[in-house]
PDB file of C-alpha atoms and ligand atoms in Angstrom:
ATOM      1  CA  UNK A1340      23.246   4.119  -4.491  1.00 98.00           C
ATOM      2  CA  UNK A1341      23.286   2.372  -7.801  1.00 98.00           C
ATOM      3  CA  UNK A1342      20.391   2.698 -10.294  1.00 98.00           C
ATOM      4  CA  UNK A1343      19.720  -0.333 -12.412  1.00 98.00           C
ATOM      5  CA  UNK A1344      17.183  -0.634 -15.287  1.00 98.00           C
ATOM      6  CA  UNK A1345      17.397  -4.198 -16.415  1.00 98.00           C
ATOM      7  CA  UNK A1346      16.476  -7.564 -14.646  1.00 98.00           C
ATOM      8  CA  UNK A1347      19.615  -9.245 -15.621  1.00 98.00           C
ATOM      9  CA  UNK A1348      21.805  -6.393 -14.056  1.00 98.00           C
ATOM     10  CA  UNK A1349      19.648  -6.623 -10.884  1.00 98.00           C
ATOM     11  CA  UNK A1350      20.025 -10.350 -10.611  1.00 98.00           C
ATOM     12  CA  UNK A1351      23.717 -10.231 -11.157  1.00 98.00           C
ATOM     13  CA  UNK A1352      24.129  -7.539  -8.476  1.00 98.00           C
ATOM     14  CA  UNK A1353      22.001  -9.365  -5.972  1.00 98.00           C
ATOM     15  CA  UNK A1354      23.880 -12.640  -6.568  1.00 98.00           C
ATOM     16  CA  UNK A1355      27.249 -10.940  -5.763  1.00 98.00           C
ATOM     17  CA  UNK A1356      25.903  -9.681  -2.498  1.00 98.00           C
ATOM     18  CA  UNK A1357      24.312 -13.030  -1.643  1.00 98.00           C
ATOM     19  CA  UNK A1358      27.565 -14.779  -2.220  1.00 98.00           C
ATOM     20  CA  UNK A1359      29.057 -12.637   0.495  1.00 98.00           C
ATOM     21  CA  UNK A1360      26.234 -13.830   2.919  1.00 98.00           C
ATOM     22  CA  UNK A1361      24.284 -10.506   2.778  1.00 98.00           C
ATOM     23  CA  UNK A1362      20.668 -10.307   3.555  1.00 98.00           C
ATOM     24  CA  UNK A1363      18.387  -8.691   1.051  1.00 98.00           C
ATOM     25  CA  UNK A1364      15.539  -6.228   1.785  1.00 98.00           C
ATOM     26  CA  UNK A1365      13.030  -5.308  -1.006  1.00 99.00           C
ATOM     27  CA  UNK A1366      10.819  -2.267  -1.050  1.00 99.00           C
ATOM     28  CA  UNK A1367       8.379  -2.459  -4.129  1.00 98.00           C
ATOM     29  CA  UNK A1368       6.864   0.874  -5.003  1.00 98.00           C
ATOM     30  CA  UNK A1369       5.318   2.863  -7.816  1.00 97.00           C
ATOM     31  CA  UNK A1370       7.496   5.839  -7.150  1.00 97.00           C
ATOM     32  CA  UNK A1371       6.783   9.447  -6.455  1.00 96.00           C
ATOM     33  CA  UNK A1372       8.321   8.572  -3.212  1.00 97.00           C
ATOM     34  CA  UNK A1373       7.317  10.347  -0.047  1.00 97.00           C
ATOM     35  CA  UNK A1374       8.115   9.890   3.724  1.00 97.00           C
ATOM     36  CA  UNK A1375       5.818   6.823   3.899  1.00 98.00           C
ATOM     37  CA  UNK A1376       8.007   5.060   1.354  1.00 98.00           C
ATOM     38  CA  UNK A1377      11.057   6.378   2.995  1.00 98.00           C
ATOM     39  CA  UNK A1378       9.976   4.844   6.374  1.00 98.00           C
ATOM     40  CA  UNK A1379       9.859   1.359   4.632  1.00 98.00           C
ATOM     41  CA  UNK A1380      13.337   1.927   3.080  1.00 98.00           C
ATOM     42  CA  UNK A1381      14.756   3.069   6.355  1.00 98.00           C
ATOM     43  CA  UNK A1382      13.269   0.136   8.139  1.00 98.00           C
ATOM     44  CA  UNK A1383      14.740  -2.272   5.444  1.00 98.00           C
ATOM     45  CA  UNK A1384      18.158  -0.467   5.696  1.00 98.00           C
ATOM     46  CA  UNK A1385      18.043  -1.063   9.625  1.00 98.00           C
ATOM     47  CA  UNK A1386      17.315  -4.808   9.123  1.00 98.00           C
ATOM     48  CA  UNK A1387      18.953  -5.842   5.929  1.00 98.00           C
ATOM     49  CA  UNK A1388      22.541  -5.708   4.385  1.00 98.00           C
ATOM     50  CA  UNK A1389      21.367  -4.843   0.794  1.00 98.00           C
ATOM     51  CA  UNK A1390      18.401  -2.647   0.318  1.00 99.00           C
ATOM     52  CA  UNK A1391      16.632  -2.662  -3.122  1.00 98.00           C
ATOM     53  CA  UNK A1392      13.909  -0.052  -3.809  1.00 98.00           C
ATOM     54  CA  UNK A1393      11.916  -0.711  -6.975  1.00 98.00           C
ATOM     55  CA  UNK A1394       9.909   1.867  -8.866  1.00 98.00           C
ATOM     56  CA  UNK A1395       7.570   0.600 -11.540  1.00 98.00           C
ATOM     57  CA  UNK A1396       4.154   1.983 -12.381  1.00 97.00           C
ATOM     58  CA  UNK A1397       2.611  -1.214 -13.077  1.00 97.00           C
ATOM     59  CA  UNK A1398      -0.123  -0.989 -15.889  1.00 97.00           C
ATOM     60  CA  UNK A1399      -1.503  -4.334 -14.982  1.00 96.00           C
ATOM     61  CA  UNK A1400      -3.013  -3.026 -11.810  1.00 95.00           C
ATOM     62  CA  UNK A1401      -4.797  -0.027 -13.378  1.00 94.00           C
ATOM     63  CA  UNK A1402      -8.121  -0.487 -15.187  1.00 93.00           C
ATOM     64  CA  UNK A1403      -8.692   1.315 -18.413  1.00 91.00           C
ATOM     65  CA  UNK A1404     -10.702   4.015 -16.612  1.00 89.00           C
ATOM     66  CA  UNK A1405      -8.041   4.635 -13.993  1.00 88.00           C
ATOM     67  CA  UNK A1406      -5.172   7.140 -13.579  1.00 84.00           C
ATOM     68  CA  UNK A1407      -2.203   5.241 -15.208  1.00 93.00           C
ATOM     69  CA  UNK A1408      -1.220   7.897 -17.623  1.00 91.00           C
ATOM     70  CA  UNK A1409      -1.598  10.654 -15.071  1.00 90.00           C
ATOM     71  CA  UNK A1410      -0.044   8.705 -12.198  1.00 92.00           C
ATOM     72  CA  UNK A1411       2.675  11.073 -10.779  1.00 93.00           C
ATOM     73  CA  UNK A1412       6.334  10.349 -11.769  1.00 96.00           C
ATOM     74  CA  UNK A1413       9.557  11.819 -10.539  1.00 97.00           C
ATOM     75  CA  UNK A1414      12.634   9.620 -11.272  1.00 97.00           C
ATOM     76  CA  UNK A1415      15.236  12.239  -9.986  1.00 98.00           C
ATOM     77  CA  UNK A1416      13.274  12.879  -6.832  1.00 98.00           C
ATOM     78  CA  UNK A1417      12.748   9.167  -6.175  1.00 98.00           C
ATOM     79  CA  UNK A1418      16.535   8.665  -6.546  1.00 98.00           C
ATOM     80  CA  UNK A1419      17.277  11.395  -3.898  1.00 98.00           C
ATOM     81  CA  UNK A1420      14.594  10.071  -1.546  1.00 98.00           C
ATOM     82  CA  UNK A1421      15.624   6.442  -1.867  1.00 98.00           C
ATOM     83  CA  UNK A1422      19.357   7.151  -1.457  1.00 98.00           C
ATOM     84  CA  UNK A1423      18.588   9.421   1.584  1.00 98.00           C
ATOM     85  CA  UNK A1424      16.503   6.677   3.195  1.00 98.00           C
ATOM     86  CA  UNK A1425      19.326   4.079   2.801  1.00 98.00           C
ATOM     87  CA  UNK A1426      18.677   2.175  -0.340  1.00 98.00           C
ATOM     88  CA  UNK A1427      21.696   0.559  -1.979  1.00 98.00           C
ATOM     89  CA  UNK A1428      20.005  -0.253  -5.361  1.00 98.00           C
ATOM     90  CA  UNK A1429      17.243   1.443  -7.096  1.00 98.00           C
ATOM     91  CA  UNK A1430      15.584  -0.658  -9.779  1.00 98.00           C
ATOM     92  CA  UNK A1431      13.832   1.493 -12.365  1.00 98.00           C
ATOM     93  CA  UNK A1432      12.788  -0.754 -15.196  1.00 98.00           C
ATOM     94  CA  UNK A1433      10.888   0.497 -18.244  1.00 97.00           C
ATOM     95  CA  UNK A1434       7.611  -1.122 -19.490  1.00 97.00           C
ATOM     96  CA  UNK A1435       9.531  -3.078 -22.126  1.00 97.00           C
ATOM     97  CA  UNK A1436      11.851  -4.497 -19.604  1.00 98.00           C
ATOM     98  CA  UNK A1437       9.197  -5.762 -17.365  1.00 98.00           C
ATOM     99  CA  UNK A1438       6.692  -6.870 -20.119  1.00 98.00           C
ATOM    100  CA  UNK A1439       8.623  -7.434 -23.272  1.00 98.00           C
ATOM    101  CA  UNK A1440       5.550  -8.166 -25.305  1.00 98.00           C
ATOM    102  CA  UNK A1441       3.687  -5.163 -23.797  1.00 96.00           C
ATOM    103  CA  UNK A1442       0.669  -5.229 -21.447  1.00 94.00           C
ATOM    104  CA  UNK A1443      -1.381  -7.279 -23.693  1.00 95.00           C
ATOM    105  CA  UNK A1444       1.346  -9.835 -24.117  1.00 97.00           C
ATOM    106  CA  UNK A1445       1.274 -10.785 -20.372  1.00 97.00           C
ATOM    107  CA  UNK A1446      -0.582 -14.093 -20.384  1.00 97.00           C
ATOM    108  CA  UNK A1447       0.062 -15.056 -16.662  1.00 98.00           C
ATOM    109  CA  UNK A1448      -1.869 -13.660 -13.859  1.00 97.00           C
ATOM    110  CA  UNK A1449      -1.543 -14.521 -10.130  1.00 98.00           C
ATOM    111  CA  UNK A1450      -4.768 -13.855  -8.256  1.00 97.00           C
ATOM    112  CA  UNK A1451      -5.703 -14.445  -4.645  1.00 97.00           C
ATOM    113  CA  UNK A1452      -9.386 -15.238  -4.252  1.00 95.00           C
ATOM    114  CA  UNK A1453     -11.763 -14.015  -1.671  1.00 94.00           C
ATOM    115  CA  UNK A1454      -9.412 -11.357  -0.099  1.00 97.00           C
ATOM    116  CA  UNK A1455      -9.393  -9.659  -3.455  1.00 96.00           C
ATOM    117  CA  UNK A1456     -13.135  -9.375  -3.954  1.00 95.00           C
ATOM    118  CA  UNK A1457     -13.964  -7.210  -0.987  1.00 96.00           C
ATOM    119  CA  UNK A1458     -13.450  -3.441  -0.432  1.00 97.00           C
ATOM    120  CA  UNK A1459     -10.846  -2.213  -3.031  1.00 97.00           C
ATOM    121  CA  UNK A1460     -11.704  -5.206  -5.090  1.00 96.00           C
ATOM    122  CA  UNK A1461     -15.335  -4.261  -5.399  1.00 95.00           C
ATOM    123  CA  UNK A1462     -14.594  -1.160  -7.332  1.00 91.00           C
ATOM    124  CA  UNK A1463     -11.330  -2.320  -8.773  1.00 94.00           C
ATOM    125  CA  UNK A1464     -11.975  -6.003  -9.775  1.00 95.00           C
ATOM    126  CA  UNK A1465      -8.621  -6.498 -11.697  1.00 95.00           C
ATOM    127  CA  UNK A1466      -6.508  -4.420  -9.460  1.00 97.00           C
ATOM    128  CA  UNK A1467      -5.166  -7.087  -7.061  1.00 98.00           C
ATOM    129  CA  UNK A1468      -4.373  -9.618  -9.824  1.00 98.00           C
ATOM    130  CA  UNK A1469      -2.325  -7.015 -11.508  1.00 98.00           C
ATOM    131  CA  UNK A1470      -0.555  -6.103  -8.362  1.00 98.00           C
ATOM    132  CA  UNK A1471       0.135  -9.689  -7.314  1.00 98.00           C
ATOM    133  CA  UNK A1472       1.462 -10.575 -10.832  1.00 98.00           C
ATOM    134  CA  UNK A1473       4.003  -7.755 -10.542  1.00 98.00           C
ATOM    135  CA  UNK A1474       4.929  -8.571  -7.084  1.00 98.00           C
ATOM    136  CA  UNK A1475       5.331 -12.208  -7.810  1.00 98.00           C
ATOM    137  CA  UNK A1476       7.679 -11.173 -10.647  1.00 98.00           C
ATOM    138  CA  UNK A1477       9.714  -9.041  -8.373  1.00 98.00           C
ATOM    139  CA  UNK A1478       9.915 -11.689  -5.827  1.00 98.00           C
ATOM    140  CA  UNK A1479      11.179 -14.074  -8.430  1.00 98.00           C
ATOM    141  CA  UNK A1480      13.753 -11.543  -9.648  1.00 98.00           C
ATOM    142  CA  UNK A1481      15.057 -10.728  -6.087  1.00 98.00           C
ATOM    143  CA  UNK A1482      15.026 -14.332  -4.748  1.00 98.00           C
ATOM    144  CA  UNK A1483      14.946 -15.038  -1.006  1.00 98.00           C
ATOM    145  CA  UNK A1484      14.530 -11.755   0.764  1.00 98.00           C
ATOM    146  CA  UNK A1485      12.670  -9.730   3.465  1.00 98.00           C
ATOM    147  CA  UNK A1486      10.007  -7.515   1.754  1.00 99.00           C
ATOM    148  CA  UNK A1487       8.573  -4.361   3.253  1.00 99.00           C
ATOM    149  CA  UNK A1488       4.907  -3.274   2.679  1.00 98.00           C
ATOM    150  CA  UNK A1489       3.010  -0.543   4.181  1.00 98.00           C
ATOM    151  CA  UNK A1490      -0.124  -1.001   6.167  1.00 98.00           C
ATOM    152  CA  UNK A1491      -1.555   1.996   4.284  1.00 98.00           C
ATOM    153  CA  UNK A1492      -2.529  -0.623   1.675  1.00 98.00           C
ATOM    154  CA  UNK A1493      -3.568  -3.112   4.381  1.00 98.00           C
ATOM    155  CA  UNK A1494      -5.663  -5.163   1.955  1.00 98.00           C
ATOM    156  CA  UNK A1495      -2.666  -5.407  -0.453  1.00 98.00           C
ATOM    157  CA  UNK A1496      -0.393  -6.640   2.512  1.00 98.00           C
ATOM    158  CA  UNK A1497      -2.977  -9.330   3.476  1.00 98.00           C
ATOM    159  CA  UNK A1498      -3.264 -10.565  -0.203  1.00 98.00           C
ATOM    160  CA  UNK A1499       0.526 -10.649  -0.705  1.00 98.00           C
ATOM    161  CA  UNK A1500       0.743 -12.532   2.631  1.00 98.00           C
ATOM    162  CA  UNK A1501      -1.637 -15.170   1.188  1.00 98.00           C
ATOM    163  CA  UNK A1502       0.108 -15.322  -2.071  1.00 98.00           C
ATOM    164  CA  UNK A1503       3.509 -15.902  -0.215  1.00 98.00           C
ATOM    165  CA  UNK A1504       1.971 -18.642   1.914  1.00 98.00           C
ATOM    166  CA  UNK A1505       0.116 -20.284  -0.955  1.00 98.00           C
ATOM    167  CA  UNK A1506       2.909 -20.283  -3.514  1.00 98.00           C
ATOM    168  CA  UNK A1507       5.760 -20.878  -1.086  1.00 98.00           C
ATOM    169  CA  UNK A1508       7.833 -17.679  -1.975  1.00 98.00           C
ATOM    170  CA  UNK A1509      11.054 -17.528   0.083  1.00 98.00           C
ATOM    171  CA  UNK A1510      10.054 -14.068   1.277  1.00 98.00           C
ATOM    172  CA  UNK A1511       9.520 -12.722   4.795  1.00 98.00           C
ATOM    173  CA  UNK A1512       6.995 -10.025   4.801  1.00 98.00           C
ATOM    174  CA  UNK A1513       7.164  -6.924   7.069  1.00 98.00           C
ATOM    175  CA  UNK A1514       4.128  -4.738   7.509  1.00 98.00           C
ATOM    176  CA  UNK A1515       5.091  -1.153   8.323  1.00 98.00           C
ATOM    177  CA  UNK A1516       3.013   1.426  10.109  1.00 97.00           C
ATOM    178  CA  UNK A1517       1.196   4.119   8.145  1.00 98.00           C
ATOM    179  CA  UNK A1518       2.947   7.539   7.970  1.00 98.00           C
ATOM    180  CA  UNK A1519       0.658  10.429   8.192  1.00 97.00           C
ATOM    181  CA  UNK A1520       0.627  14.219   7.625  1.00 97.00           C
ATOM    182  CA  UNK A1521       0.526  16.320  10.824  1.00 96.00           C
ATOM    183  CA  UNK A1522      -3.371  16.565  10.362  1.00 96.00           C
ATOM    184  CA  UNK A1523      -3.704  12.843  10.081  1.00 97.00           C
ATOM    185  CA  UNK A1524      -4.101  12.472   6.352  1.00 98.00           C
ATOM    186  CA  UNK A1525      -2.317   9.240   5.305  1.00 98.00           C
ATOM    187  CA  UNK A1526       0.611  10.019   2.995  1.00 98.00           C
ATOM    188  CA  UNK A1527      -0.101   8.992  -0.552  1.00 96.00           C
ATOM    189  CA  UNK A1528       1.471   9.766  -3.928  1.00 92.00           C
ATOM    190  CA  UNK A1529      -2.023  10.815  -5.055  1.00 92.00           C
ATOM    191  CA  UNK A1530      -2.427  13.507  -2.432  1.00 96.00           C
ATOM    192  CA  UNK A1531      -0.498  15.770  -4.790  1.00 95.00           C
ATOM    193  CA  UNK A1532      -3.634  15.948  -6.977  1.00 96.00           C
ATOM    194  CA  UNK A1533      -5.904  17.271  -4.276  1.00 98.00           C
ATOM    195  CA  UNK A1534      -6.999  20.889  -4.747  1.00 98.00           C
ATOM    196  CA  UNK A1535      -6.564  23.242  -1.789  1.00 98.00           C
ATOM    197  CA  UNK A1536     -10.101  22.693  -0.827  1.00 98.00           C
ATOM    198  CA  UNK A1537     -10.050  19.003  -1.239  1.00 98.00           C
ATOM    199  CA  UNK A1538      -6.769  18.826   0.728  1.00 98.00           C
ATOM    200  CA  UNK A1539      -8.302  20.740   3.563  1.00 98.00           C
ATOM    201  CA  UNK A1540     -11.306  18.276   3.613  1.00 98.00           C
ATOM    202  CA  UNK A1541      -9.245  15.020   3.141  1.00 98.00           C
ATOM    203  CA  UNK A1542      -8.241  14.418   6.856  1.00 98.00           C
ATOM    204  CA  UNK A1543     -11.898  13.730   7.377  1.00 98.00           C
ATOM    205  CA  UNK A1544     -11.331  10.028   6.376  1.00 98.00           C
ATOM    206  CA  UNK A1545      -8.782   9.425   9.039  1.00 98.00           C
ATOM    207  CA  UNK A1546     -10.925  11.331  11.493  1.00 97.00           C
ATOM    208  CA  UNK A1547     -14.000   9.128  10.632  1.00 98.00           C
ATOM    209  CA  UNK A1548     -11.915   5.927  11.287  1.00 98.00           C
ATOM    210  CA  UNK A1549     -10.487   7.384  14.553  1.00 97.00           C
ATOM    211  CA  UNK A1550     -13.942   8.314  15.792  1.00 97.00           C
ATOM    212  CA  UNK A1551     -15.188   4.783  15.095  1.00 97.00           C
ATOM    213  CA  UNK A1552     -12.160   3.152  16.684  1.00 97.00           C
ATOM    214  CA  UNK A1553     -12.460   5.360  19.787  1.00 96.00           C
ATOM    215  CA  UNK A1554     -16.145   4.526  19.998  1.00 97.00           C
ATOM    216  CA  UNK A1555     -15.167   0.791  19.821  1.00 97.00           C
ATOM    217  CA  UNK A1556     -12.626   1.311  22.559  1.00 96.00           C
ATOM    218  CA  UNK A1557     -15.335   2.832  24.642  1.00 95.00           C
ATOM    219  CA  UNK A1558     -17.536  -0.415  24.222  1.00 97.00           C
ATOM    220  CA  UNK A1559     -19.628   0.246  21.202  1.00 98.00           C
ATOM    221  CA  UNK A1560     -19.423  -3.129  19.106  1.00 98.00           C
ATOM    222  CA  UNK A1561     -22.396  -2.708  16.749  1.00 98.00           C
ATOM    223  CA  UNK A1562     -20.861  -2.350  13.245  1.00 98.00           C
ATOM    224  CA  UNK A1563     -24.091  -0.434  12.161  1.00 98.00           C
ATOM    225  CA  UNK A1564     -23.643   2.186  14.756  1.00 98.00           C
ATOM    226  CA  UNK A1565     -19.825   2.344  14.198  1.00 98.00           C
ATOM    227  CA  UNK A1566     -20.439   2.889  10.544  1.00 98.00           C
ATOM    228  CA  UNK A1567     -22.922   5.517  11.315  1.00 98.00           C
ATOM    229  CA  UNK A1568     -20.332   7.290  13.506  1.00 98.00           C
ATOM    230  CA  UNK A1569     -17.926   7.233  10.541  1.00 98.00           C
ATOM    231  CA  UNK A1570     -20.663   8.530   8.154  1.00 98.00           C
ATOM    232  CA  UNK A1571     -21.456  11.400  10.475  1.00 98.00           C
ATOM    233  CA  UNK A1572     -17.900  12.568  10.489  1.00 98.00           C
ATOM    234  CA  UNK A1573     -17.429  12.331   6.606  1.00 98.00           C
ATOM    235  CA  UNK A1574     -20.642  14.202   6.062  1.00 97.00           C
ATOM    236  CA  UNK A1575     -19.068  17.303   7.802  1.00 97.00           C
ATOM    237  CA  UNK A1576     -17.247  17.650   4.551  1.00 96.00           C
ATOM    238  CA  UNK A1577     -19.679  17.722   1.678  1.00 95.00           C
ATOM    239  CA  UNK A1578     -17.092  17.280  -1.025  1.00 97.00           C
ATOM    240  CA  UNK A1579     -16.098  13.733   0.303  1.00 97.00           C
ATOM    241  CA  UNK A1580     -17.986  11.008  -1.547  1.00 97.00           C
ATOM    242  CA  UNK A1581     -17.858   7.743   0.396  1.00 98.00           C
ATOM    243  CA  UNK A1582     -17.152   4.562  -1.582  1.00 97.00           C
ATOM    244  CA  UNK A1583     -16.994   2.255   1.349  1.00 97.00           C
ATOM    245  CA  UNK A1584     -16.627   2.333   5.141  1.00 98.00           C
ATOM    246  CA  UNK A1585     -16.073  -1.135   6.621  1.00 98.00           C
ATOM    247  CA  UNK A1586     -15.294  -2.836   9.794  1.00 98.00           C
ATOM    248  CA  UNK A1587     -13.621  -6.204   9.078  1.00 98.00           C
ATOM    249  CA  UNK A1588     -11.654  -9.153  10.459  1.00 97.00           C
ATOM    250  CA  UNK A1589      -7.991  -8.244   9.926  1.00 96.00           C
ATOM    251  CA  UNK A1590      -7.058 -11.788   8.619  1.00 94.00           C
ATOM    252  CA  UNK A1591     -10.055 -12.743   6.487  1.00 95.00           C
ATOM    253  CA  UNK A1592     -11.103  -9.098   5.628  1.00 97.00           C
ATOM    254  CA  UNK A1593     -14.653 -10.281   6.081  1.00 96.00           C
ATOM    255  CA  UNK A1594     -17.137  -7.653   7.182  1.00 96.00           C
ATOM    256  CA  UNK A1595     -18.395  -8.005  10.673  1.00 98.00           C
ATOM    257  CA  UNK A1596     -21.599  -7.261  12.389  1.00 98.00           C
ATOM    258  CA  UNK A1597     -20.121  -7.065  15.816  1.00 98.00           C
ATOM    259  CA  UNK A1598     -16.686  -5.560  16.264  1.00 98.00           C
ATOM    260  CA  UNK A1599     -14.050  -6.615  18.795  1.00 97.00           C
ATOM    261  CA  UNK A1600     -10.555  -5.325  19.815  1.00 96.00           C
ATOM    262  CA  UNK A1601      -8.876  -6.957  16.653  1.00 96.00           C
ATOM    263  CA  UNK A1602     -11.256  -5.354  14.170  1.00 98.00           C
ATOM    264  CA  UNK A1603      -9.978  -3.006  11.543  1.00 98.00           C
ATOM    265  CA  UNK A1604     -11.575  -0.024  10.099  1.00 98.00           C
ATOM    266  CA  UNK A1605     -11.344   0.736   6.261  1.00 98.00           C
ATOM    267  CA  UNK A1606     -12.463   3.547   4.181  1.00 98.00           C
ATOM    268  CA  UNK A1607     -12.395   4.922   0.612  1.00 98.00           C
ATOM    269  CA  UNK A1608     -13.535   8.311  -0.101  1.00 98.00           C
ATOM    270  CA  UNK A1609     -13.370  10.303  -3.332  1.00 97.00           C
ATOM    271  CA  UNK A1610     -12.592  13.922  -3.465  1.00 97.00           C
ATOM    272  CA  UNK A1611     -13.378  14.932  -6.966  1.00 96.00           C
ATOM    273  CA  UNK A1612     -11.319  12.576  -9.187  1.00 94.00           C
ATOM    274  CA  UNK A1613      -8.914  11.689  -6.294  1.00 95.00           C
ATOM    275  CA  UNK A1614      -9.656   8.468  -4.591  1.00 95.00           C
ATOM    276  CA  UNK A1615      -8.237   8.216  -1.032  1.00 97.00           C
ATOM    277  CA  UNK A1616      -8.078   5.039   1.080  1.00 98.00           C
ATOM    278  CA  UNK A1617      -7.138   4.708   4.653  1.00 98.00           C
ATOM    279  CA  UNK A1618      -7.482   2.149   7.527  1.00 98.00           C
ATOM    280  CA  UNK A1619      -6.702   1.614  11.211  1.00 97.00           C
ATOM    281  CA  UNK A1620      -7.112  -0.378  14.306  1.00 95.00           C
ATOM    282  CA  UNK A1621      -7.263   0.247  17.961  1.00 94.00           C
ATOM    283  CA  UNK A1622      -3.400  -0.013  18.258  1.00 92.00           C
ATOM    284  CA  UNK A1623      -2.935   3.038  16.130  1.00 89.00           C
ATOM    285  CA  UNK A1624      -4.869   5.175  18.578  1.00 88.00           C
ATOM    286  CA  UNK A1625      -1.930   4.447  20.930  1.00 75.00           C
ATOM    287  CA  UNK A1626       0.926   5.266  18.612  1.00 59.00           C
ATOM    288  CA  UNK A1627       3.012   8.251  19.697  1.00 52.00           C
ATOM    289  CA  UNK A1628       4.091   8.976  16.196  1.00 47.00           C
ATOM    290  CA  UNK A1629       0.491   9.545  15.174  1.00 53.00           C
ATOM    291  CA  UNK A1630      -0.270  12.342  17.634  1.00 52.00           C
ATOM    292  CA  UNK A1631      -2.419  13.933  14.983  1.00 53.00           C
ATOM    293  CA  UNK A1632      -4.956  11.179  14.960  1.00 59.00           C
ATOM    294  CA  UNK A1633      -4.710  10.417  18.657  1.00 48.00           C
ATOM    295  CA  UNK A1634      -5.860  13.727  19.798  1.00 50.00           C
TER     296      UNK A1634
HETATM  297  P1  LIG R1031       2.861   2.703  -3.737  1.00 86.13           P
HETATM  298  O1  LIG R1031       4.012   3.415  -4.378  1.00 86.13           O
HETATM  299  O2  LIG R1031       1.703   3.527  -3.496  1.00 86.13           O
HETATM  300  O3  LIG R1031       2.454   1.473  -4.471  1.00 86.13           O
HETATM  301  O4  LIG R1031       3.308   2.135  -2.333  1.00 86.13           O
HETATM  302  C1  LIG R1031       4.537   1.447  -2.192  1.00 86.13           C
HETATM  303  C2  LIG R1031       4.558   0.865  -0.702  1.00 86.13           C
HETATM  304  O5  LIG R1031       4.723   1.915   0.170  1.00 86.13           O
HETATM  305  C3  LIG R1031       3.304   0.070  -0.431  1.00 86.13           C
HETATM  306  O6  LIG R1031       3.817  -1.019   0.451  1.00 86.13           O
HETATM  307  C4  LIG R1031       2.509   1.115   0.458  1.00 86.13           C
HETATM  308  O7  LIG R1031       1.718   0.441   1.390  1.00 86.13           O
HETATM  309  C5  LIG R1031       3.568   1.879   1.083  1.00 86.13           C
HETATM  310  N1  LIG R1031       3.115   3.097   1.523  1.00 86.13           N
HETATM  311  C6  LIG R1031       2.557   4.064   0.729  1.00 86.13           C
HETATM  312  N2  LIG R1031       2.179   5.148   1.529  1.00 86.13           N
HETATM  313  C7  LIG R1031       2.479   4.883   2.782  1.00 86.13           C
HETATM  314  C8  LIG R1031       2.244   5.511   3.996  1.00 86.13           C
HETATM  315  N3  LIG R1031       1.671   6.619   4.072  1.00 86.13           N
HETATM  316  N4  LIG R1031       2.811   4.893   5.101  1.00 86.13           N
HETATM  317  C9  LIG R1031       3.328   3.706   5.058  1.00 86.13           C
HETATM  318  N5  LIG R1031       3.553   3.107   3.959  1.00 86.13           N
HETATM  319  C10 LIG R1031       3.054   3.571   2.783  1.00 86.13           C
END
């Protein structure tokens, strides 16, 4: 695996491979790679000739009050994980390379309306525009490719899908299933900041979503009652502070009053200063690989 730090090097490398008729797989990340990220890289490696993993902690998607400076970083570990998962190129640009005039010097913003206003957007109003801006930039650098995103950030995936459609990026998007710890907790770079007590409590978020999905599968369609089920489960762990628990349409992300088989369950819960998100739909209850949440 080659590590590249400049946009021009990356473009030149991709151009060479494209000339040979190779397909390009892109896996954008913020690093501190774990098995969830690795699953995206492995899928890209199975489906594409040249796999590029990008690691960039994008300041545009963090608000002033958020955890940009403390966001976990581990370039040597990322290099090992990306290589082991099958990446051919690791793109590790510095801030200066991505934003030569600094964060304040970025005058362009790509925003996707409506989908960005709900759930994560309510407490993080500038987050998705920052994310879309850097993803648009990475798509422009990579050119035509297949890009792999995790359903762990389902709202992000829906927003990137809308951006690709609306702006005609020559990018095929692949949504990958959520990788979970054996106790059901969705893997996340932020899990490292959970204390022992918080880590023990954290699976309650996945358990709440599963309980509601299971209730729906048994015929309960009232979102008020499904939300009450989720609240009941979360309240078994007093240190979990609910930010939102929603049942939404998977395409429009609009909140529902009556759920159906396509509905998706979302939650954000704070454990101290660590904010965790998760989501699932009925299909995840059947995934063999998620035995922990299917019990
Ligand atoms: P991040 O580094 O957190 O920005 O994530 C980079 C990509 O990895 C995004 O597409 C995430 O949705 C995906 N990802 C993160 N955690 C997981 C997970 N547990 N399972 C599947 N994909 C994940």
